[in-house]
PDB file of C-alpha atoms and ligand atoms in Angstrom:
ATOM      1  CA  MET W   1      15.455  -7.038 -64.799  1.00  0.00           C
ATOM      2  CA  ILE W   2      18.382  -5.236 -66.321  1.00  0.00           C
ATOM      3  CA  THR W   3      21.632  -6.783 -67.497  1.00  0.00           C
ATOM      4  CA  LEU W   4      24.864  -5.268 -66.290  1.00  0.00           C
ATOM      5  CA  GLU W   5      28.355  -6.174 -67.351  1.00  0.00           C
ATOM      6  CA  LEU W   6      30.665  -5.708 -64.394  1.00  0.00           C
ATOM      7  CA  GLN W   7      34.003  -7.245 -63.519  1.00  0.00           C
ATOM      8  CA  GLU W   8      33.901  -9.303 -66.770  1.00  0.00           C
ATOM      9  CA  VAL W   9      30.717 -10.998 -65.650  1.00  0.00           C
ATOM     10  CA  GLU W  10      27.237 -10.477 -66.973  1.00  0.00           C
ATOM     11  CA  ILE W  11      24.760 -10.156 -64.166  1.00  0.00           C
ATOM     12  CA  ASP W  12      21.040  -9.608 -64.139  1.00  0.00           C
ATOM     13  CA  TYR W  13      19.760  -7.181 -61.593  1.00  0.00           C
ATOM     14  CA  CYS W  14      16.174  -6.678 -60.603  1.00  0.00           C
ATOM     15  CA  THR W  15      15.538  -2.991 -60.072  1.00  0.00           C
ATOM     16  CA  ASP W  16      12.304  -3.729 -58.218  1.00  0.00           C
ATOM     17  CA  CYS W  17      13.555  -6.046 -55.499  1.00  0.00           C
ATOM     18  CA  GLY W  18      17.325  -5.562 -55.615  1.00  0.00           C
ATOM     19  CA  GLY W  19      17.942  -9.241 -56.365  1.00  0.00           C
ATOM     20  CA  ILE W  20      20.855 -10.473 -58.447  1.00  0.00           C
ATOM     21  CA  TRP W  21      20.960 -13.424 -60.859  1.00  0.00           C
ATOM     22  CA  LEU W  22      24.268 -15.086 -61.691  1.00  0.00           C
ATOM     23  CA  ASP W  23      24.594 -17.682 -64.429  1.00  0.00           C
ATOM     24  CA  ALA W  24      26.220 -20.990 -63.597  1.00  0.00           C
ATOM     25  CA  GLY W  25      29.931 -20.566 -63.117  1.00  0.00           C
ATOM     26  CA  GLU W  26      29.793 -16.817 -62.627  1.00  0.00           C
ATOM     27  CA  LEU W  27      29.908 -17.001 -58.850  1.00  0.00           C
ATOM     28  CA  LYS W  28      32.983 -19.167 -59.078  1.00  0.00           C
ATOM     29  CA  MET W  29      34.549 -16.686 -61.439  1.00  0.00           C
ATOM     30  CA  LEU W  30      33.752 -13.820 -59.100  1.00  0.00           C
ATOM     31  CA  LEU W  31      35.088 -15.656 -56.081  1.00  0.00           C
ATOM     32  CA  GLY W  32      38.394 -15.935 -57.893  1.00  0.00           C
ATOM     33  CA  GLU W  33      40.408 -17.627 -55.177  1.00  0.00           C
ATOM     34  CA  PRO W  34      40.012 -21.337 -56.059  1.00  0.00           C
ATOM     35  CA  GLU W  35      40.303 -22.661 -52.504  1.00  0.00           C
ATOM     36  CA  LYS W  36      37.761 -20.295 -51.019  1.00  0.00           C
ATOM     37  CA  ALA W  37      35.491 -20.789 -53.999  1.00  0.00           C
ATOM     38  CA  ALA W  38      35.578 -24.567 -53.593  1.00  0.00           C
ATOM     39  CA  GLN W  39      35.023 -24.297 -49.864  1.00  0.00           C
ATOM     40  CA  LEU W  40      32.018 -22.085 -50.346  1.00  0.00           C
ATOM     41  CA  LEU W  41      30.496 -24.072 -53.197  1.00  0.00           C
ATOM     42  CA  ASN W  42      30.990 -27.333 -51.302  1.00  0.00           C
ATOM     43  CA  SER W  43      29.097 -25.878 -48.357  1.00  0.00           C
ATOM     44  CA  PHE W  44      25.914 -25.580 -50.429  1.00  0.00           C
ATOM     45  CA  LYS W  45      23.238 -27.850 -49.023  1.00  0.00           C
ATOM     46  CA  ASN W  46      19.697 -28.480 -50.101  1.00  0.00           C
ATOM     47  CA  GLU W  47      17.192 -27.055 -47.674  1.00  0.00           C
ATOM     48  CA  GLN W  48      13.793 -28.681 -47.892  1.00  0.00           C
ATOM     49  CA  THR W  49      12.059 -27.081 -44.972  1.00  0.00           C
ATOM     50  CA  SER W  50      12.536 -23.378 -45.470  1.00  0.00           C
ATOM     51  CA  GLY W  51       9.444 -21.244 -45.141  1.00  0.00           C
ATOM     52  CA  GLU W  52      10.629 -19.000 -47.949  1.00  0.00           C
ATOM     53  CA  LYS W  53       8.566 -18.718 -51.078  1.00  0.00           C
ATOM     54  CA  PHE W  54       9.973 -20.533 -54.088  1.00  0.00           C
ATOM     55  CA  ARG W  55      11.267 -18.467 -56.945  1.00  0.00           C
ATOM     56  CA  LYS W  56      11.221 -19.386 -60.596  1.00  0.00           C
ATOM     57  CA  CYS W  57      14.406 -19.658 -62.588  1.00  0.00           C
ATOM     58  CA  PRO W  58      14.535 -16.755 -65.078  1.00  0.00           C
ATOM     59  CA  ILE W  59      16.019 -19.109 -67.685  1.00  0.00           C
ATOM     60  CA  CYS W  60      14.045 -22.370 -67.569  1.00  0.00           C
ATOM     61  CA  LEU W  61      11.106 -20.939 -65.572  1.00  0.00           C
ATOM     62  CA  LYS W  62      11.037 -23.946 -63.253  1.00  0.00           C
ATOM     63  CA  LYS W  63      10.808 -23.643 -59.503  1.00  0.00           C
ATOM     64  CA  MET W  64      14.246 -23.287 -57.989  1.00  0.00           C
ATOM     65  CA  CYS W  65      15.399 -25.081 -54.868  1.00  0.00           C
ATOM     66  CA  LYS W  66      16.589 -23.442 -51.690  1.00  0.00           C
ATOM     67  CA  ILE W  67      20.114 -24.037 -50.581  1.00  0.00           C
ATOM     68  CA  THR W  68      21.972 -22.983 -47.479  1.00  0.00           C
ATOM     69  CA  VAL W  69      25.461 -21.561 -47.668  1.00  0.00           C
ATOM     70  CA  GLY W  70      27.935 -22.546 -44.975  1.00  0.00           C
ATOM     71  CA  SER W  71      26.858 -23.432 -41.474  1.00  0.00           C
ATOM     72  CA  SER W  72      27.103 -20.157 -39.600  1.00  0.00           C
ATOM     73  CA  LYS W  73      24.039 -18.537 -38.099  1.00  0.00           C
ATOM     74  CA  PRO W  74      21.838 -16.890 -39.092  1.00  0.00           C
ATOM     75  CA  ILE W  75      21.405 -19.293 -41.970  1.00  0.00           C
ATOM     76  CA  LEU W  76      21.970 -17.826 -45.399  1.00  0.00           C
ATOM     77  CA  LEU W  77      19.482 -19.190 -47.872  1.00  0.00           C
ATOM     78  CA  ILE W  78      19.810 -18.685 -51.614  1.00  0.00           C
ATOM     79  CA  ASP W  79      17.926 -20.000 -54.633  1.00  0.00           C
ATOM     80  CA  LYS W  80      19.462 -22.382 -57.119  1.00  0.00           C
ATOM     81  CA  CYS W  81      18.101 -23.693 -60.414  1.00  0.00           C
ATOM     82  CA  ARG W  82      17.637 -27.460 -60.260  1.00  0.00           C
ATOM     83  CA  LYS W  83      18.995 -27.758 -63.778  1.00  0.00           C
ATOM     84  CA  GLY W  84      22.035 -25.704 -62.884  1.00  0.00           C
ATOM     85  CA  ASP W  85      21.235 -22.580 -64.880  1.00  0.00           C
ATOM     86  CA  GLY W  86      22.405 -20.354 -62.074  1.00  0.00           C
ATOM     87  CA  LEU W  87      21.836 -18.780 -58.681  1.00  0.00           C
ATOM     88  CA  TRP W  88      19.543 -16.097 -57.366  1.00  0.00           C
ATOM     89  CA  PHE W  89      20.603 -13.762 -54.574  1.00  0.00           C
ATOM     90  CA  ASP W  90      18.018 -11.707 -52.765  1.00  0.00           C
ATOM     91  CA  LYS W  91      18.951  -8.160 -51.859  1.00  0.00           C
ATOM     92  CA  GLY W  92      22.037  -8.166 -49.651  1.00  0.00           C
ATOM     93  CA  GLU W  93      22.805 -11.866 -50.001  1.00  0.00           C
ATOM     94  CA  LEU W  94      25.769 -11.452 -52.311  1.00  0.00           C
ATOM     95  CA  GLN W  95      27.313  -9.088 -49.763  1.00  0.00           C
ATOM     96  CA  ASP W  96      26.541 -11.688 -47.115  1.00  0.00           C
ATOM     97  CA  ILE W  97      28.392 -14.358 -49.122  1.00  0.00           C
ATOM     98  CA  PHE W  98      31.326 -12.026 -49.489  1.00  0.00           C
ATOM     99  CA  ASP W  99      31.448 -11.431 -45.725  1.00  0.00           C
ATOM    100  CA  ARG W 100      31.060 -15.097 -44.837  1.00  0.00           C
ATOM    101  CA  ALA W 101      33.678 -16.352 -47.273  1.00  0.00           C
ATOM    102  CA  LYS W 102      36.106 -13.828 -45.726  1.00  0.00           C
ATOM    103  CA  LEU W 103      37.291 -12.736 -49.131  1.00  0.00           C
ATOM    104  CA  ASP W 104      39.937 -10.121 -49.705  1.00  0.00           C
ATOM    105  CA  LYS W 105      38.835  -6.525 -49.977  1.00  0.00           C
ATOM    106  CA  ASP W 106      39.887  -6.391 -53.619  1.00  0.00           C
ATOM    107  CA  ASN W 107      37.812  -9.433 -54.485  1.00  0.00           C
ATOM    108  CA  LYS W 108      35.633  -9.100 -57.581  1.00  0.00           C
ATOM    109  CA  ILE W 109      32.422  -9.483 -55.623  1.00  0.00           C
ATOM    110  CA  GLN W 110      33.241  -6.451 -53.533  1.00  0.00           C
ATOM    111  CA  LYS W 111      34.215  -4.518 -56.669  1.00  0.00           C
ATOM    112  CA  LEU W 112      31.027  -5.542 -58.376  1.00  0.00           C
ATOM    113  CA  LEU W 113      28.893  -4.454 -55.430  1.00  0.00           C
ATOM    114  CA  ALA W 114      30.829  -1.199 -55.233  1.00  0.00           C
ATOM    115  CA  ASP W 115      30.214  -0.632 -58.954  1.00  0.00           C
ATOM    116  CA  MET W 116      26.524  -1.212 -58.432  1.00  0.00           C
ATOM    117  CA  PHE W 117      25.850   0.461 -55.138  1.00  0.00           C
ATOM    118  CA  GLY W 118      28.684   2.873 -54.492  1.00  0.00           C
ATOM    119  CA  ARG W 119      32.055   2.582 -52.875  1.00  0.00           C
ATOM    120  CA  GLU W 120      30.901   0.985 -49.660  1.00  0.00           C
ATOM    121  CA  GLY W 121      29.204  -1.831 -51.510  1.00  0.00           C
ATOM    122  CA  LYS W 122      26.365  -1.488 -49.058  1.00  0.00           C
ATOM    123  CA  PHE W 123      22.744  -1.591 -49.938  1.00  0.00           C
ATOM    124  CA  GLU W 124      20.921   1.625 -49.112  1.00  0.00           C
TER     125      GLU W 124
HETATM  126 ZN1   ZN M 201      16.757 -23.002 -64.699  1.00  0.00          ZN
END
């Protein structure tokens, strides 16, 4: 994992799998718009039955839980530390969040992804 400082937020990026770790509160900061942020964060739901492998939190090293974001299909599943250390996004999931939350084009998430992956913010 490498640490990048982009858009005033420190993010950890795994160069092997393309995953992104955000500390608690950083997603909210990136979302910026308080209403959309609250809407998105309130849509988080614990998902007990996912077939996805559990990941370990890079901070406390405990198994993280799976949560779904929003209700639209296909279901978007991300990993969250049970102690609240932060969130893990597999490759492409942060872009997915951005699309689903219908954020403005100049939102920090889009800028951050553009900084990381080029102007389109798309994963190659
Ligand atoms: Zn943790």
